[in-house]
Coordinates of C-alpha atoms in Angstrom, one line a residue:
X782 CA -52.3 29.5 -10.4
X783 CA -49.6 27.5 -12.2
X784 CA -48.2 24.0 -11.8
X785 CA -44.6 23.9 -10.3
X786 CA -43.6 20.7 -9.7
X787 CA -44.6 16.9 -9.3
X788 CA -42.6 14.7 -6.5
X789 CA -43.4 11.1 -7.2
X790 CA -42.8 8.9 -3.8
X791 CA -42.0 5.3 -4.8
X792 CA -43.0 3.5 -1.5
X793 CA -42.8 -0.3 -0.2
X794 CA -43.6 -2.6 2.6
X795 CA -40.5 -3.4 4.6
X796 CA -41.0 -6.7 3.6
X797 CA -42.9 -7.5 0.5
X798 CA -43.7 -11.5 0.2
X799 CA -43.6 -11.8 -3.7
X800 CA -45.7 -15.1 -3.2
X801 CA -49.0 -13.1 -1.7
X802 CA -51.2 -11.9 -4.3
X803 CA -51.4 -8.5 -3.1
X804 CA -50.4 -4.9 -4.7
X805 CA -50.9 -3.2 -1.6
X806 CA -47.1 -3.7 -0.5
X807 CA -46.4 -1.1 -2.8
X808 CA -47.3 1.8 -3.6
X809 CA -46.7 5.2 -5.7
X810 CA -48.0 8.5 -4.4
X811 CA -47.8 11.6 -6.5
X812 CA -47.9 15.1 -5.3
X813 CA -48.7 18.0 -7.6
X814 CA -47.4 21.6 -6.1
X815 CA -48.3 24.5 -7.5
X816 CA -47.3 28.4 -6.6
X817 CA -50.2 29.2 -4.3
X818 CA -48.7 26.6 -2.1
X819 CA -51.3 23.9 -3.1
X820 CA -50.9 20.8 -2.9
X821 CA -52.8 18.0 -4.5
X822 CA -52.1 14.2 -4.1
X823 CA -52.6 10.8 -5.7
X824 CA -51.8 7.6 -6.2
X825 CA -52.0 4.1 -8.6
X826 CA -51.8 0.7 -8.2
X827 CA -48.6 0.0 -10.8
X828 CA -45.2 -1.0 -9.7
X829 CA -44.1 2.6 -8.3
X830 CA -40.9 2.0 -9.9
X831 CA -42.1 2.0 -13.8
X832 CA -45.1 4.1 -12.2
X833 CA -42.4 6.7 -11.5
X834 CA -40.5 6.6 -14.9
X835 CA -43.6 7.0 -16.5
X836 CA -43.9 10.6 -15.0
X837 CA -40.5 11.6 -14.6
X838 CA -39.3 10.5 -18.1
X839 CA -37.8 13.2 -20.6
X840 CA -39.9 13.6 -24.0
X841 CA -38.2 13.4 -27.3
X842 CA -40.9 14.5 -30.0
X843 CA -44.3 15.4 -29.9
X844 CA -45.8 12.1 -29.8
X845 CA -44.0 11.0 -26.9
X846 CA -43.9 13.9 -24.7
X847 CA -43.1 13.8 -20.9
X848 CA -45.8 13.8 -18.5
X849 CA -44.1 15.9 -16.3
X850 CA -43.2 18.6 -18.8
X851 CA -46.8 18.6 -20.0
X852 CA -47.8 19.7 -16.6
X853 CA -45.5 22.4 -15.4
X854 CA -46.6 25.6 -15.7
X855 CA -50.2 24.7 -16.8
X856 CA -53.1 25.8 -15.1
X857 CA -54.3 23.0 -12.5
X858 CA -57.9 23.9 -12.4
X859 CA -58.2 22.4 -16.0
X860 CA -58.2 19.1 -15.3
X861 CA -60.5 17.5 -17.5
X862 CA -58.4 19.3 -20.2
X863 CA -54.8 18.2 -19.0
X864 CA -56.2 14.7 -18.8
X865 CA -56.6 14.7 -22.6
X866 CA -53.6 16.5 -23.2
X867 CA -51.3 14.2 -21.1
X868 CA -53.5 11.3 -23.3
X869 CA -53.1 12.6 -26.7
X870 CA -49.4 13.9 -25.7
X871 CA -47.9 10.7 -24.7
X872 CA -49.5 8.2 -27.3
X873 CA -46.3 7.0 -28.3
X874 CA -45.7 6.1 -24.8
X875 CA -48.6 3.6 -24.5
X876 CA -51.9 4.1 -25.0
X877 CA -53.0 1.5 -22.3
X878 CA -51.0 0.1 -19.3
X879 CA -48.6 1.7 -17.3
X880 CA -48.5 5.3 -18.7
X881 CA -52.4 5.4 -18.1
X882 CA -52.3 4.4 -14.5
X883 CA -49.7 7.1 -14.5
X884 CA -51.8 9.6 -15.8
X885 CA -54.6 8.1 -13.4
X886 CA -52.6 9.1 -9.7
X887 CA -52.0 12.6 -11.6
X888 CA -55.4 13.0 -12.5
X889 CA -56.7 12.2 -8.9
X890 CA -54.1 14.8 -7.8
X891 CA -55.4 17.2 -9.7
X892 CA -59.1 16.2 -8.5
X893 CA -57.9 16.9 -5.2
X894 CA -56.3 19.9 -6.1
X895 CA -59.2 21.7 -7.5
X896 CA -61.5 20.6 -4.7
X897 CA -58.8 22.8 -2.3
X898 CA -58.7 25.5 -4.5
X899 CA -62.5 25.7 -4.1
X900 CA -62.5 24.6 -0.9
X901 CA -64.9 22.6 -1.9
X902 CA -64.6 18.0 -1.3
X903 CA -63.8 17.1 -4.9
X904 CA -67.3 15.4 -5.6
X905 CA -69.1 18.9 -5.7
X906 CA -67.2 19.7 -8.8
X907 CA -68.1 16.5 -9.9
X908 CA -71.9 16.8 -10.5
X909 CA -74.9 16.3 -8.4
X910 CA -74.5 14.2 -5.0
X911 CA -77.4 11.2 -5.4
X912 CA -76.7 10.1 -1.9
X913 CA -75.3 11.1 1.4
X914 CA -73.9 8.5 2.8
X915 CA -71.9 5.5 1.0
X916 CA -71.6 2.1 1.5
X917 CA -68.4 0.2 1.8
X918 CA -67.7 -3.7 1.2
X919 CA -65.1 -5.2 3.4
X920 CA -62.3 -6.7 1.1
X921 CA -60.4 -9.7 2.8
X922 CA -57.6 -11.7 1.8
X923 CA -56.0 -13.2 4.8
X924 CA -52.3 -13.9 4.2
X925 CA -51.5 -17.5 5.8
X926 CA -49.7 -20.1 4.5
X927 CA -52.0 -23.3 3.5
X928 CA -55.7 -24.0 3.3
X929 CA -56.6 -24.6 6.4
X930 CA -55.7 -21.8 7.9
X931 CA -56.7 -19.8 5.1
X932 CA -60.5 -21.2 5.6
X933 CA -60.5 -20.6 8.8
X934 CA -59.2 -17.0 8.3
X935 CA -61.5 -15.6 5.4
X936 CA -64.9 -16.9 7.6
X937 CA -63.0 -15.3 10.7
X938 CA -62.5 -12.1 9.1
X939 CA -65.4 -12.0 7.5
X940 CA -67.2 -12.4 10.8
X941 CA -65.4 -9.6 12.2
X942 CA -66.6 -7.2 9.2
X943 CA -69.9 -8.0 10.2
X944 CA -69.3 -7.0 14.1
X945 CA -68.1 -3.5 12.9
X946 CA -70.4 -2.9 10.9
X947 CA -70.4 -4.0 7.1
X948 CA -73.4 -5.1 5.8
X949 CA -71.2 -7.0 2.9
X950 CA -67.9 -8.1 2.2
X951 CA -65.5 -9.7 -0.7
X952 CA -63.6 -12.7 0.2
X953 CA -60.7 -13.0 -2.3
X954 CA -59.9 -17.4 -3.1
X955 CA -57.1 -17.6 -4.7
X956 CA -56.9 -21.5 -4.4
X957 CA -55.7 -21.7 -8.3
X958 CA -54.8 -20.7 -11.2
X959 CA -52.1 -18.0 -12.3
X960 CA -52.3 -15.8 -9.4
X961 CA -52.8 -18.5 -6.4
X962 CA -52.2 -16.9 -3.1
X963 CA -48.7 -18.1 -2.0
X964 CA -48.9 -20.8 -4.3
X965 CA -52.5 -22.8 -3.1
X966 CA -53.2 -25.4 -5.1
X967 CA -56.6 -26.6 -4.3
X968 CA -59.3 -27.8 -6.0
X969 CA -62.7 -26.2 -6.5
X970 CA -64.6 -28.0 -4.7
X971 CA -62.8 -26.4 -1.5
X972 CA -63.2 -23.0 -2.4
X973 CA -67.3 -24.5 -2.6
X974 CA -66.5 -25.2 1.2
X975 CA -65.4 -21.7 1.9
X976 CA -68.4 -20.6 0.6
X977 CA -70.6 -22.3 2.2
X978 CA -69.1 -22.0 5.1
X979 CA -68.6 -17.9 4.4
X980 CA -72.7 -17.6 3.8
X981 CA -73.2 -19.4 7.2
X982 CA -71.2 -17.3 9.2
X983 CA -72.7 -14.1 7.7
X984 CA -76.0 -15.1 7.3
X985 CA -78.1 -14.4 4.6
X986 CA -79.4 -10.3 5.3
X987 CA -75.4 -10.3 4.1
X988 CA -74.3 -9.2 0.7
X989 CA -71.5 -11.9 -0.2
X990 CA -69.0 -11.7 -3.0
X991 CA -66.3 -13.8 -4.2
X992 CA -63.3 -12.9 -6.3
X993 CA -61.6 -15.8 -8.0
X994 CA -58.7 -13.5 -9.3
X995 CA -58.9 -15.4 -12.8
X996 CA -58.6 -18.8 -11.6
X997 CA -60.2 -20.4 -14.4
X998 CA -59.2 -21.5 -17.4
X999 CA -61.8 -20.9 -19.8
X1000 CA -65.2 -20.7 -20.0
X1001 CA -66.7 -24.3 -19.8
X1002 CA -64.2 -24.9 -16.7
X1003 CA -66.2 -21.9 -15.3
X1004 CA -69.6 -23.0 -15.6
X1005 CA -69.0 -26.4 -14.7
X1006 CA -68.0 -24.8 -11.3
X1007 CA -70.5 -21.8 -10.8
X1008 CA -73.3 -23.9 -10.9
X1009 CA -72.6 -25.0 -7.6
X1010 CA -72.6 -22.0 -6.2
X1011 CA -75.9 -20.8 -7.0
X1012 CA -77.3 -21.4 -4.1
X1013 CA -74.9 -19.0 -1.7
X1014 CA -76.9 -15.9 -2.9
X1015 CA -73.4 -14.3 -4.2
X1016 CA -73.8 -10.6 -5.3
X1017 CA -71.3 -11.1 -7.8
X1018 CA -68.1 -13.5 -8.8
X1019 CA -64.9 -11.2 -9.4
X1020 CA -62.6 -11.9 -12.6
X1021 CA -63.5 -15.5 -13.5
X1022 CA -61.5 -15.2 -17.2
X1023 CA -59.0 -12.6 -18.0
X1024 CA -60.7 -9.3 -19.2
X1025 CA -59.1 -10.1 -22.9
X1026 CA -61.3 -13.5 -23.0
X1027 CA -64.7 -11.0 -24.1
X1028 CA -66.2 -13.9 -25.6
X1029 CA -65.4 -16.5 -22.7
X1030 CA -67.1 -14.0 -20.7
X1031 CA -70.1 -13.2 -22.4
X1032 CA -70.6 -17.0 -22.1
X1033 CA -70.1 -17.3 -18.3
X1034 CA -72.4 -13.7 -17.8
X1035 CA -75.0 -15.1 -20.2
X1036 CA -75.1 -18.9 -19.4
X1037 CA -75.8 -18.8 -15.6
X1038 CA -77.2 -16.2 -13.0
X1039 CA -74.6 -15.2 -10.9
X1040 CA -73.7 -11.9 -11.4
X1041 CA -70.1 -11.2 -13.1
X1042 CA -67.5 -8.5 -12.4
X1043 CA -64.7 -6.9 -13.5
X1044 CA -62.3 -4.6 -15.4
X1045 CA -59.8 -4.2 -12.3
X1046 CA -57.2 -4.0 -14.5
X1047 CA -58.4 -2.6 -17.6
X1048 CA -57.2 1.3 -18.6
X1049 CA -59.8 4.0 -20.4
X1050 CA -63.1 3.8 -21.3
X1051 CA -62.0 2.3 -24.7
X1052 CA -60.8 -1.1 -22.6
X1053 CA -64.0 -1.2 -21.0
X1054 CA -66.3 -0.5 -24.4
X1055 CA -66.0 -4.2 -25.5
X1056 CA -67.2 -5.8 -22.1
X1057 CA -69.7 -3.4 -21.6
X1058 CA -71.4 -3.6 -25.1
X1059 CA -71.3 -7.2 -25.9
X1060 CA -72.8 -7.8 -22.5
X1061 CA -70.0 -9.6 -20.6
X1062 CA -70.7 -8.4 -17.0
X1063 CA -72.7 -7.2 -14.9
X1064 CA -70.5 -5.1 -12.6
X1065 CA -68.1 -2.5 -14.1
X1066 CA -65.0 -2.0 -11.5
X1067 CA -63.0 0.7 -12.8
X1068 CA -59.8 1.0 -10.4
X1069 CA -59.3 4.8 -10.1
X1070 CA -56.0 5.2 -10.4
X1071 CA -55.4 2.6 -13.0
X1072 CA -58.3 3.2 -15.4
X1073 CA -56.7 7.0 -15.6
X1074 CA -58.0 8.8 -12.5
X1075 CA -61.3 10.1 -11.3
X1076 CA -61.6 11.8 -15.0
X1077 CA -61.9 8.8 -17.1
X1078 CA -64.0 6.7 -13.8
X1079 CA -66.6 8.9 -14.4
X1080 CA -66.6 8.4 -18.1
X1081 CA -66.2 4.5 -17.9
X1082 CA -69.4 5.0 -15.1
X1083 CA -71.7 6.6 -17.5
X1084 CA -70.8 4.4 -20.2
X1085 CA -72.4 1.7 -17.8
X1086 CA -74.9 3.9 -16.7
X1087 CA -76.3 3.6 -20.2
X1088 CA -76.3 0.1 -20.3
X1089 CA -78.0 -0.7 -16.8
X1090 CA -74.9 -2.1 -15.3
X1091 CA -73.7 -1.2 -11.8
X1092 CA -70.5 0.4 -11.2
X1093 CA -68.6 -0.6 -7.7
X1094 CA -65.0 0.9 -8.1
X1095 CA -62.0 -1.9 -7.3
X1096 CA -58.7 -0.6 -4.8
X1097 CA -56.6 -2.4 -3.3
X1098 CA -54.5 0.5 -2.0
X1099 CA -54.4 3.4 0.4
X1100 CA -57.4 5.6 1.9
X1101 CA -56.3 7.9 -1.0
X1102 CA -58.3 5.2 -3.2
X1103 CA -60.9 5.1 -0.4
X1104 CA -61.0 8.5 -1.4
X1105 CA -61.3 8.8 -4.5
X1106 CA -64.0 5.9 -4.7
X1107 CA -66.1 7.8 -2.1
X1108 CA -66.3 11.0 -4.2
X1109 CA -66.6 9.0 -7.5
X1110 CA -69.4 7.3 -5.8
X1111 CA -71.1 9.9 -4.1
X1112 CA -72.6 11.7 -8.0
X1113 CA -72.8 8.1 -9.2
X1114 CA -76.4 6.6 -8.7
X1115 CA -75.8 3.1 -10.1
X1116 CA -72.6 3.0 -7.3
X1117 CA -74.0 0.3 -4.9
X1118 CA -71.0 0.0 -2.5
X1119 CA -67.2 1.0 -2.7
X1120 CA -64.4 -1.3 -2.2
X1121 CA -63.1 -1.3 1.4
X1122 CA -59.9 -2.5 2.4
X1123 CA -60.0 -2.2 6.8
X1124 CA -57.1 -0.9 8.6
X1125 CA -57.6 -3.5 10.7
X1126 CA -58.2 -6.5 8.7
X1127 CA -55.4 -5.5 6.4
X1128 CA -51.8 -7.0 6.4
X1129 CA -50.4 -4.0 4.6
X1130 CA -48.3 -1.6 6.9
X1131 CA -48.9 0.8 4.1
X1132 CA -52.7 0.5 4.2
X1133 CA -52.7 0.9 8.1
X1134 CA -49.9 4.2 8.5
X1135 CA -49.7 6.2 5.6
X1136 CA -52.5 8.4 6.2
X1137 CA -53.3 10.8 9.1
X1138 CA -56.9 11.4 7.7
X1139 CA -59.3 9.6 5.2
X1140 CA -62.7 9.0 5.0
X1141 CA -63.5 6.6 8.1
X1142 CA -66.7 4.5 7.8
X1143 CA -69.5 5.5 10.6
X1144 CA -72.1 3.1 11.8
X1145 CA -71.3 0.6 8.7
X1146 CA -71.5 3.8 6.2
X1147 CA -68.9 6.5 4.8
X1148 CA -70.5 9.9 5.4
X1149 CA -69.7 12.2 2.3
X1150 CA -66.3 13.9 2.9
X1151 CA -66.5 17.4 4.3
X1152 CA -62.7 18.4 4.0
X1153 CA -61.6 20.1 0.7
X1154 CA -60.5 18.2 -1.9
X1155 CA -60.1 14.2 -1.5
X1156 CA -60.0 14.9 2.2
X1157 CA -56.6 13.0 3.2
X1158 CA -53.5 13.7 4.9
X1159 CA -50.2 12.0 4.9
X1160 CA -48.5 10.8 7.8
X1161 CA -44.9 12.3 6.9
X1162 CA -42.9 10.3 9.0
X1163 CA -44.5 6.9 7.3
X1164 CA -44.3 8.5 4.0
X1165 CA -40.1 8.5 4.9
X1166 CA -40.3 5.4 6.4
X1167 CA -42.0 3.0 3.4
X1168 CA -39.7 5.3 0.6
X1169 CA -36.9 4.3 2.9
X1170 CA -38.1 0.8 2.5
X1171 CA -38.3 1.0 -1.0
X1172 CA -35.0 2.2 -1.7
X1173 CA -33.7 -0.5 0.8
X1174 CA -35.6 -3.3 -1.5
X1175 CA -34.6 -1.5 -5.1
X1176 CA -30.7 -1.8 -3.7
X1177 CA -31.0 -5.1 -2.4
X1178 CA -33.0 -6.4 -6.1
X1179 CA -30.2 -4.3 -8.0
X1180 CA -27.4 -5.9 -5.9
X1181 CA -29.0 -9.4 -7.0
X1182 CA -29.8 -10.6 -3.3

């Protein structure tokens, strides 16, 4: 079996609000076709646009080869071994950032492939299942436009996570900092409110965690803050400090006891080597398709396996992330839960429609996929749709309106 082409889709809300801190009003979707008639797909959480130059782009010399070119014709079942070709093959390219999430939504592709040749879900080529069933966290961010209604929102939602089943849930404040939700301004002491409010409504057989989205400013801004949330029971505060601020970070993981997450953004297991060694969290979230797909998840997992950390992959896309997560989780034992964005507490269009099948939680649990591969399905006629709307936005950006 041979690969014989790659179609990128560069998809988009209808509407994307560049104010709301949220990359799922975009998305790019990769499909890797071979001449069996298999089809495997994937995605990243990257602007789609550079996302799709990344793949598509012509190679010049053999440091800087294209992704694409690297691909066709190659056999698909290798995919641990095309990962490190596509890595070594591009390092002119970038060695971090874009090019990796890149190689990430083709690497899950080729995950997913593998698992149909087999017919096989993708996890069983992955190692030994530890668990059967896996458990998803809700992740909420409301999109309203002040405080108020923002409160009132997140403990709503949160509420209604609970009714269907969740047994914990990730409420996003964004009140400050660089990436304030459509522009809040508010100071800490109200997102102490939320909290409080947030472990009220859920009650305390709930696990509660709270991403701040790297509001803070340093370290000592940090502390001064988290002590007053000691007392909510969190499971673990998201992104205080930006993931280049190690040292800021060992001081916030080592100088209280709320547990600290992150790595949402970091790419390879070589991003994730300094956090995890000098002891600068306490929950690893590789995001599939950004850290390089399901092949360099699983390294970046064992990596914290060996420390003792926990490993709960981030998304904040599709089901096709769902997807991935579930499988990565399912041969992972230090995998407590799996990020969870709900179709129905989701603002994203692309979150609710693109898929005609992905794992769907059962009784406040994801039972392990039985369908070969990643076990999803795109909706065709939504796929059109949001690359329609992408192509609508791009003209409209290029036209300067």
């Amino acid at each position: 079996m041979k690969i014989t082409k790659i179609d990128c889709h560069v998809l988009s809300d209808p509407d994307p609000d560049l104010s709301a801190t949220s990359s799922a009003q975009d998305d790019i979707v990769v499909e890797i076709h071979t001449d069996e008639g298999l089809v495997g797909i994937g995605e990243a959480d990257v602007n789609p646009w550079i996302a799709q130059a990344c793949i598509t782009a012509p190679g010049t010399h053999s440091m800087g080869q294209s992704l694409t070119q690297m691909l066709i014709g190659e056999d698909p079942l290798d995919v641990e071994g095309l990962w490190e070709r596509l890595y070594v093959g591009s390092a002119m390219n970038g060695r971090r950032g874009a090019v990796i999430n890149a190689i990430g939504a083709l690497d899950m592709a080729l995950h997913d492939l593998r698992g149909k040749y087999h017919g096989v879900p993708t996890y069983r080529l992955l190692g030994e299942a530890v668990r059967d069933r896996i458990v998803p966290y809700a992740s909420l961010q409301p999109e309203t436009e002040n405080f108020d209604a923002y409160h009132e929102s997140i403990v709503d939602w949160a509420v209604m996570a609970k009714r269907r089943g969740f047994t914990a849930a990730k409420a996003s404040l964004t009140l400050s900092g660089p990436y304030a939700h459509r522009g809040l301004r508010e100071p800490w002491s109200r997102a102490t409110e939320v909290i409080a409010d947030l472990r009220r409504a859920v009650g305390d057989d709930f696990a509660l965690m709270i991403d701040v989205q790297y509001a803070f400013p340093d370290a000592d801004t940090c502390l001064s803050v988290l002590k007053d949330w000691k007392e909510f029971d969190l499971y673990f505060v998201e992104t205080p400090l930006p993931s280049d601020d190690v040292e800021g970070l060992h001081r916030v993981a080592t100088e209280q006891d709320i547990p600290i997450a992150t790595g949402e953004w970091l790419t390879t297991r070589f991003e994730f080597a300094p956090l995890i060694e000098r002891g600068s969290l306490s929950v690893a979230q590789p995001d599939i398709g950004r850290v390089g797909g399901i092949t360099e998840a699983l390294r970046v997992a064992d990596m914290a396996g060996r420390r003792g950390l926990r490993v709960i992959p981030h998304l904040w896309k599709t089901g096709i992330s769902v997807a991935a997560a579930v499988h990565l989780s399912a041969v992972t034992a230090h995998c407590p839960f799996v990020e969870y964005l709900p179709r129905d507490l989701s603002e994203s269009p692309l979150r609710k429609e693109l898929l005609r099948q992905e794992p769907a939680m059962v009784d406040g649990t994801i039972p392990l996929p039985e369908a070969p591969g990643l076990g999803v399905e795109l909706d065709r006629d939504a796929l059109e749709r949001f690359a329609d709307a992408a192509r609508a936005l791009h003209n409209r950006k290029a036209g300067g309106s």
